[in-house]
Amino acid sequence: MPSATSSSLDIIVIGAGLGGLAAAISCALGGHNVTVLEQARELAEQWGIDKVLEPLAAEPTFLAVHRYSDGKVLALQQDFDKKIRAKYGAPFWDLHRVDLQKTLAQRAKDLGVKLRLNSKVISVDFEQSTIHLDDGTTYEADLLVGADGLWSKCRAHFLKQSGKEDAPLPTGDLAYRIVLDLDDLQDPELRQWVSKPACHFWIGPRAHVVAYSVRGGKQYNIVLLVPDNLPPDVSRSSGDISEMREIFTKWDPILNRFLDNVKTVDKWKLMHRPELDSWGANSSLEDGAVLGNLLAVVKSKEQLPEALRLYENLRKKRGEAIVRETFAQRNDFHMMDGEEQRARDELFAGQLGKEEPEVKFPSRW
């Protein structure tokens, strides 16, 4: 690879997931030379991508939380799309992950990012900023960005050098993931739910469901979180539709009508990681954007340590807070029927109809 000039650095991003591609785009916009290494053979796709994504997105007009058994609305945010645009100056879009990944990948290529597929990393030398692939290829760079996901080999190599191990930990839940096509739904009410974008939650004992439209209201994404029953060494497997339906048989009839249309389903073990004493890049769009903005003002390798310290200061607390919030929301959603659940429902009901609810629920935005 070419050596860095006084105004541009050579950066290698390991992993072409959403966070890795976001980092690649942001760093390329900052004027640096970026290569992305991804072990997969193919990608199943302010950065110049809004016009491409808009027709692929669904913008929810409201968010609703339903009681699991009868569908009663416990919490509701009307005009969610308008309020988000007014507050942030940007839309809230629900997107299919594949559409977002492909769009990010194309934008990265347009900016000159080199995307190397079928590139499996077998070792990383952090002292020399060198990466070795299974085909014998070696890459060197001024900065290595590990964005290879939950089971990150970069993270494992880095911690191993300091005598630490940090395998992902199970949350205790798994997710059934479903995508339904509008064209396959004959039920008029279900078709209306899909074609008119909104975001629906059902919350109940030890489980919850979130469902929303994608691809301009042509598909419906449903995620069902339930207690994990996968073996410890299995992170993903094909699901049993009958087993899934049995879990939710006493839930809202309209949810069950959606589940009656499911032909295949996958089960994903939900994992997390404990907090580290120090921190680095994390796979997310925000993290990639912040990293690129910091590196945009870096003109030499000597400035990298300070830029990365700033990155950690800016992102570590927020990233950890998001994880804690996720677990807190899970506890709110998964309450068993009883006194605590009734108090929660009364709290939500007291916010219905308020222009500015005192309780930020279901949305934290």
PDB file of C-alpha atoms in Angstrom, residues 83-255:
ATOM      1  CA  LYS A  83     -41.815  15.343  15.467  1.00  0.00           C
ATOM      2  CA  ILE A  84     -38.544  13.607  14.615  1.00  0.00           C
ATOM      3  CA  ARG A  85     -38.010  15.817  11.557  1.00  0.00           C
ATOM      4  CA  ALA A  86     -38.761  18.954  13.602  1.00  0.00           C
ATOM      5  CA  LYS A  87     -36.415  17.934  16.429  1.00  0.00           C
ATOM      6  CA  TYR A  88     -33.459  16.568  14.455  1.00  0.00           C
ATOM      7  CA  GLY A  89     -33.866  18.047  10.986  1.00  0.00           C
ATOM      8  CA  ALA A  90     -33.747  14.519   9.563  1.00  0.00           C
ATOM      9  CA  PRO A  91     -36.187  11.621   9.124  1.00  0.00           C
ATOM     10  CA  PHE A  92     -36.511   8.420  11.164  1.00  0.00           C
ATOM     11  CA  TRP A  93     -36.285   5.591   8.636  1.00  0.00           C
ATOM     12  CA  ASP A  94     -36.884   1.881   9.043  1.00  0.00           C
ATOM     13  CA  LEU A  95     -34.636   0.083   6.549  1.00  0.00           C
ATOM     14  CA  HIS A  96     -33.877  -3.471   5.550  1.00  0.00           C
ATOM     15  CA  ARG A  97     -30.292  -4.160   6.638  1.00  0.00           C
ATOM     16  CA  VAL A  98     -29.334  -5.479   3.194  1.00  0.00           C
ATOM     17  CA  ASP A  99     -30.534  -2.280   1.499  1.00  0.00           C
ATOM     18  CA  LEU A 100     -28.545  -0.127   3.913  1.00  0.00           C
ATOM     19  CA  GLN A 101     -25.396  -2.234   3.612  1.00  0.00           C
ATOM     20  CA  LYS A 102     -25.467  -2.232  -0.197  1.00  0.00           C
ATOM     21  CA  THR A 103     -26.026   1.528  -0.310  1.00  0.00           C
ATOM     22  CA  LEU A 104     -23.161   2.172   2.101  1.00  0.00           C
ATOM     23  CA  ALA A 105     -20.892  -0.150   0.113  1.00  0.00           C
ATOM     24  CA  GLN A 106     -21.645   1.624  -3.163  1.00  0.00           C
ATOM     25  CA  ARG A 107     -21.100   5.051  -1.623  1.00  0.00           C
ATOM     26  CA  ALA A 108     -17.779   3.883  -0.179  1.00  0.00           C
ATOM     27  CA  LYS A 109     -16.668   2.636  -3.616  1.00  0.00           C
ATOM     28  CA  ASP A 110     -17.713   5.949  -5.192  1.00  0.00           C
ATOM     29  CA  LEU A 111     -15.414   7.716  -2.719  1.00  0.00           C
ATOM     30  CA  GLY A 112     -12.485   5.525  -3.726  1.00  0.00           C
ATOM     31  CA  VAL A 113     -12.597   3.067  -0.845  1.00  0.00           C
ATOM     32  CA  LYS A 114     -11.077  -0.287  -1.817  1.00  0.00           C
ATOM     33  CA  LEU A 115     -13.452  -3.072  -0.770  1.00  0.00           C
ATOM     34  CA  ARG A 116     -11.719  -6.459  -0.639  1.00  0.00           C
ATOM     35  CA  LEU A 117     -14.126  -9.357  -0.237  1.00  0.00           C
ATOM     36  CA  ASN A 118     -13.125 -12.950   0.546  1.00  0.00           C
ATOM     37  CA  SER A 119     -10.384 -11.554   2.813  1.00  0.00           C
ATOM     38  CA  LYS A 120     -10.208 -13.588   6.014  1.00  0.00           C
ATOM     39  CA  VAL A 121      -7.961 -12.121   8.702  1.00  0.00           C
ATOM     40  CA  ILE A 122      -5.948 -14.731  10.620  1.00  0.00           C
ATOM     41  CA  SER A 123      -3.667 -12.470  12.674  1.00  0.00           C
ATOM     42  CA  VAL A 124      -3.159  -8.821  13.551  1.00  0.00           C
ATOM     43  CA  ASP A 125       0.078  -7.149  14.677  1.00  0.00           C
ATOM     44  CA  PHE A 126      -1.013  -3.977  16.437  1.00  0.00           C
ATOM     45  CA  GLU A 127       2.530  -2.793  17.131  1.00  0.00           C
ATOM     46  CA  GLN A 128       3.390  -2.845  13.426  1.00  0.00           C
ATOM     47  CA  SER A 129      -0.160  -2.092  12.176  1.00  0.00           C
ATOM     48  CA  THR A 130      -0.013  -5.204  10.032  1.00  0.00           C
ATOM     49  CA  ILE A 131      -2.732  -7.666   9.041  1.00  0.00           C
ATOM     50  CA  HIS A 132      -2.202 -11.194   7.716  1.00  0.00           C
ATOM     51  CA  LEU A 133      -4.863 -12.960   5.632  1.00  0.00           C
ATOM     52  CA  ASP A 134      -5.402 -16.691   5.188  1.00  0.00           C
ATOM     53  CA  ASP A 135      -4.202 -16.515   1.559  1.00  0.00           C
ATOM     54  CA  GLY A 136      -0.807 -15.181   2.657  1.00  0.00           C
ATOM     55  CA  THR A 137      -1.486 -11.537   1.811  1.00  0.00           C
ATOM     56  CA  THR A 138      -0.166  -8.923   4.234  1.00  0.00           C
ATOM     57  CA  TYR A 139      -1.532  -5.399   4.618  1.00  0.00           C
ATOM     58  CA  GLU A 140       0.104  -2.481   6.403  1.00  0.00           C
ATOM     59  CA  ALA A 141      -1.530   0.783   7.380  1.00  0.00           C
ATOM     60  CA  ASP A 142      -1.170   3.844   9.573  1.00  0.00           C
ATOM     61  CA  LEU A 143      -4.361   2.911  11.424  1.00  0.00           C
ATOM     62  CA  LEU A 144      -6.300  -0.328  11.825  1.00  0.00           C
ATOM     63  CA  VAL A 145     -10.026  -0.082  12.582  1.00  0.00           C
ATOM     64  CA  GLY A 146     -11.572  -3.271  13.940  1.00  0.00           C
ATOM     65  CA  ALA A 147     -15.214  -3.306  12.868  1.00  0.00           C
ATOM     66  CA  ASP A 148     -15.720  -7.046  12.481  1.00  0.00           C
ATOM     67  CA  GLY A 149     -18.726  -7.405  14.721  1.00  0.00           C
ATOM     68  CA  LEU A 150     -19.706  -9.141  17.929  1.00  0.00           C
ATOM     69  CA  TRP A 151     -17.285 -12.049  17.426  1.00  0.00           C
ATOM     70  CA  SER A 152     -14.458  -9.683  16.489  1.00  0.00           C
ATOM     71  CA  LYS A 153     -11.133 -11.371  15.791  1.00  0.00           C
ATOM     72  CA  CYS A 154      -9.420  -7.988  16.025  1.00  0.00           C
ATOM     73  CA  ARG A 155     -10.702  -7.519  19.547  1.00  0.00           C
ATOM     74  CA  ALA A 156      -9.700 -11.058  20.507  1.00  0.00           C
ATOM     75  CA  HIS A 157      -6.159 -10.592  19.137  1.00  0.00           C
ATOM     76  CA  PHE A 158      -5.780  -7.240  20.877  1.00  0.00           C
ATOM     77  CA  LEU A 159      -6.925  -8.474  24.280  1.00  0.00           C
ATOM     78  CA  LYS A 160      -4.932 -11.698  23.982  1.00  0.00           C
ATOM     79  CA  GLN A 161      -1.743  -9.658  23.733  1.00  0.00           C
ATOM     80  CA  SER A 162      -2.514  -8.208  27.172  1.00  0.00           C
ATOM     81  CA  GLY A 163      -3.489 -11.592  28.612  1.00  0.00           C
ATOM     82  CA  LYS A 164      -7.241 -10.988  28.567  1.00  0.00           C
ATOM     83  CA  GLU A 165     -10.178 -12.879  27.120  1.00  0.00           C
ATOM     84  CA  ASP A 166     -13.499 -11.284  26.338  1.00  0.00           C
ATOM     85  CA  ALA A 167     -15.979 -13.657  24.717  1.00  0.00           C
ATOM     86  CA  PRO A 168     -19.518 -12.355  24.135  1.00  0.00           C
ATOM     87  CA  LEU A 169     -21.983 -13.114  26.920  1.00  0.00           C
ATOM     88  CA  PRO A 170     -25.562 -14.348  26.405  1.00  0.00           C
ATOM     89  CA  THR A 171     -28.312 -11.917  27.400  1.00  0.00           C
ATOM     90  CA  GLY A 172     -30.696 -14.778  28.183  1.00  0.00           C
ATOM     91  CA  ASP A 173     -32.899 -13.965  25.186  1.00  0.00           C
ATOM     92  CA  LEU A 174     -33.088 -15.057  21.582  1.00  0.00           C
ATOM     93  CA  ALA A 175     -34.808 -13.390  18.649  1.00  0.00           C
ATOM     94  CA  TYR A 176     -37.059 -14.895  16.013  1.00  0.00           C
ATOM     95  CA  ARG A 177     -36.568 -12.752  12.893  1.00  0.00           C
ATOM     96  CA  ILE A 178     -39.237 -12.645  10.192  1.00  0.00           C
ATOM     97  CA  VAL A 179     -39.763 -10.677   6.968  1.00  0.00           C
ATOM     98  CA  LEU A 180     -43.176 -10.883   5.276  1.00  0.00           C
ATOM     99  CA  ASP A 181     -43.919  -9.668   1.737  1.00  0.00           C
ATOM    100  CA  LEU A 182     -46.984  -7.491   1.223  1.00  0.00           C
ATOM    101  CA  ASP A 183     -47.815  -9.447  -1.942  1.00  0.00           C
ATOM    102  CA  ASP A 184     -48.103 -12.658   0.097  1.00  0.00           C
ATOM    103  CA  LEU A 185     -50.659 -11.220   2.538  1.00  0.00           C
ATOM    104  CA  GLN A 186     -54.323 -11.628   1.596  1.00  0.00           C
ATOM    105  CA  ASP A 187     -55.835 -10.261   4.822  1.00  0.00           C
ATOM    106  CA  PRO A 188     -56.904  -6.610   4.108  1.00  0.00           C
ATOM    107  CA  GLU A 189     -56.207  -5.451   7.667  1.00  0.00           C
ATOM    108  CA  LEU A 190     -52.717  -6.939   7.681  1.00  0.00           C
ATOM    109  CA  ARG A 191     -51.994  -5.379   4.292  1.00  0.00           C
ATOM    110  CA  GLN A 192     -52.977  -1.990   5.691  1.00  0.00           C
ATOM    111  CA  TRP A 193     -50.616  -2.414   8.645  1.00  0.00           C
ATOM    112  CA  VAL A 194     -47.746  -3.104   6.236  1.00  0.00           C
ATOM    113  CA  SER A 195     -48.505  -0.460   3.599  1.00  0.00           C
ATOM    114  CA  LYS A 196     -49.043   2.379   6.111  1.00  0.00           C
ATOM    115  CA  PRO A 197     -45.743   2.538   8.024  1.00  0.00           C
ATOM    116  CA  ALA A 198     -45.834   2.572  11.819  1.00  0.00           C
ATOM    117  CA  CYS A 199     -43.901   0.875  14.577  1.00  0.00           C
ATOM    118  CA  HIS A 200     -45.740  -1.539  16.889  1.00  0.00           C
ATOM    119  CA  PHE A 201     -44.562  -3.135  20.128  1.00  0.00           C
ATOM    120  CA  TRP A 202     -46.296  -5.909  22.049  1.00  0.00           C
ATOM    121  CA  ILE A 203     -45.032  -6.382  25.599  1.00  0.00           C
ATOM    122  CA  GLY A 204     -45.717  -9.306  27.894  1.00  0.00           C
ATOM    123  CA  PRO A 205     -44.311 -11.773  30.411  1.00  0.00           C
ATOM    124  CA  ARG A 206     -40.668 -12.570  29.578  1.00  0.00           C
ATOM    125  CA  ALA A 207     -41.102 -11.575  25.926  1.00  0.00           C
ATOM    126  CA  HIS A 208     -41.816  -8.724  23.556  1.00  0.00           C
ATOM    127  CA  VAL A 209     -42.343  -8.159  19.837  1.00  0.00           C
ATOM    128  CA  VAL A 210     -41.496  -5.229  17.575  1.00  0.00           C
ATOM    129  CA  ALA A 211     -42.866  -4.926  14.033  1.00  0.00           C
ATOM    130  CA  TYR A 212     -42.431  -2.262  11.365  1.00  0.00           C
ATOM    131  CA  SER A 213     -42.577  -1.741   7.602  1.00  0.00           C
ATOM    132  CA  VAL A 214     -39.509  -1.636   5.344  1.00  0.00           C
ATOM    133  CA  ARG A 215     -38.884  -1.142   1.607  1.00  0.00           C
ATOM    134  CA  GLY A 216     -41.489   1.556   1.208  1.00  0.00           C
ATOM    135  CA  GLY A 217     -44.231  -0.471   2.851  1.00  0.00           C
ATOM    136  CA  LYS A 218     -43.729  -3.526   0.644  1.00  0.00           C
ATOM    137  CA  GLN A 219     -42.337  -5.745   3.419  1.00  0.00           C
ATOM    138  CA  TYR A 220     -42.960  -6.196   7.139  1.00  0.00           C
ATOM    139  CA  ASN A 221     -40.167  -6.931   9.593  1.00  0.00           C
ATOM    140  CA  ILE A 222     -41.119  -8.728  12.823  1.00  0.00           C
ATOM    141  CA  VAL A 223     -38.700  -9.479  15.663  1.00  0.00           C
ATOM    142  CA  LEU A 224     -39.900 -11.626  18.568  1.00  0.00           C
ATOM    143  CA  LEU A 225     -37.720 -11.740  21.706  1.00  0.00           C
ATOM    144  CA  VAL A 226     -38.185 -14.743  23.989  1.00  0.00           C
ATOM    145  CA  PRO A 227     -36.104 -16.676  26.564  1.00  0.00           C
ATOM    146  CA  ASP A 228     -33.062 -18.302  24.969  1.00  0.00           C
ATOM    147  CA  ASN A 229     -33.275 -22.089  24.506  1.00  0.00           C
ATOM    148  CA  LEU A 230     -30.415 -22.491  22.023  1.00  0.00           C
ATOM    149  CA  PRO A 231     -27.404 -24.614  23.048  1.00  0.00           C
ATOM    150  CA  PRO A 232     -24.508 -22.566  24.480  1.00  0.00           C
ATOM    151  CA  ASP A 233     -22.335 -23.058  21.391  1.00  0.00           C
ATOM    152  CA  VAL A 234     -25.060 -22.152  18.863  1.00  0.00           C
ATOM    153  CA  SER A 235     -25.598 -18.486  17.988  1.00  0.00           C
ATOM    154  CA  ARG A 236     -28.016 -18.944  15.081  1.00  0.00           C
ATOM    155  CA  SER A 237     -30.215 -21.718  13.749  1.00  0.00           C
ATOM    156  CA  SER A 238     -33.338 -22.264  11.698  1.00  0.00           C
ATOM    157  CA  GLY A 239     -36.435 -21.920  13.847  1.00  0.00           C
ATOM    158  CA  ASP A 240     -39.430 -24.162  14.384  1.00  0.00           C
ATOM    159  CA  ILE A 241     -42.541 -22.256  13.285  1.00  0.00           C
ATOM    160  CA  SER A 242     -44.826 -24.395  15.446  1.00  0.00           C
ATOM    161  CA  GLU A 243     -42.663 -23.728  18.507  1.00  0.00           C
ATOM    162  CA  MET A 244     -42.749 -19.983  17.817  1.00  0.00           C
ATOM    163  CA  ARG A 245     -46.517 -19.914  17.352  1.00  0.00           C
ATOM    164  CA  GLU A 246     -47.035 -21.916  20.540  1.00  0.00           C
ATOM    165  CA  ILE A 247     -45.117 -19.305  22.561  1.00  0.00           C
ATOM    166  CA  PHE A 248     -47.404 -16.539  21.299  1.00  0.00           C
ATOM    167  CA  THR A 249     -50.684 -18.436  21.052  1.00  0.00           C
ATOM    168  CA  LYS A 250     -52.285 -16.363  23.838  1.00  0.00           C
ATOM    169  CA  TRP A 251     -51.056 -13.050  22.485  1.00  0.00           C
ATOM    170  CA  ASP A 252     -52.925 -10.410  20.462  1.00  0.00           C
ATOM    171  CA  PRO A 253     -55.000 -12.035  17.683  1.00  0.00           C
ATOM    172  CA  ILE A 254     -53.692  -9.639  15.034  1.00  0.00           C
ATOM    173  CA  LEU A 255     -50.111 -10.608  15.884  1.00  0.00           C
TER     174      LEU A 255
END
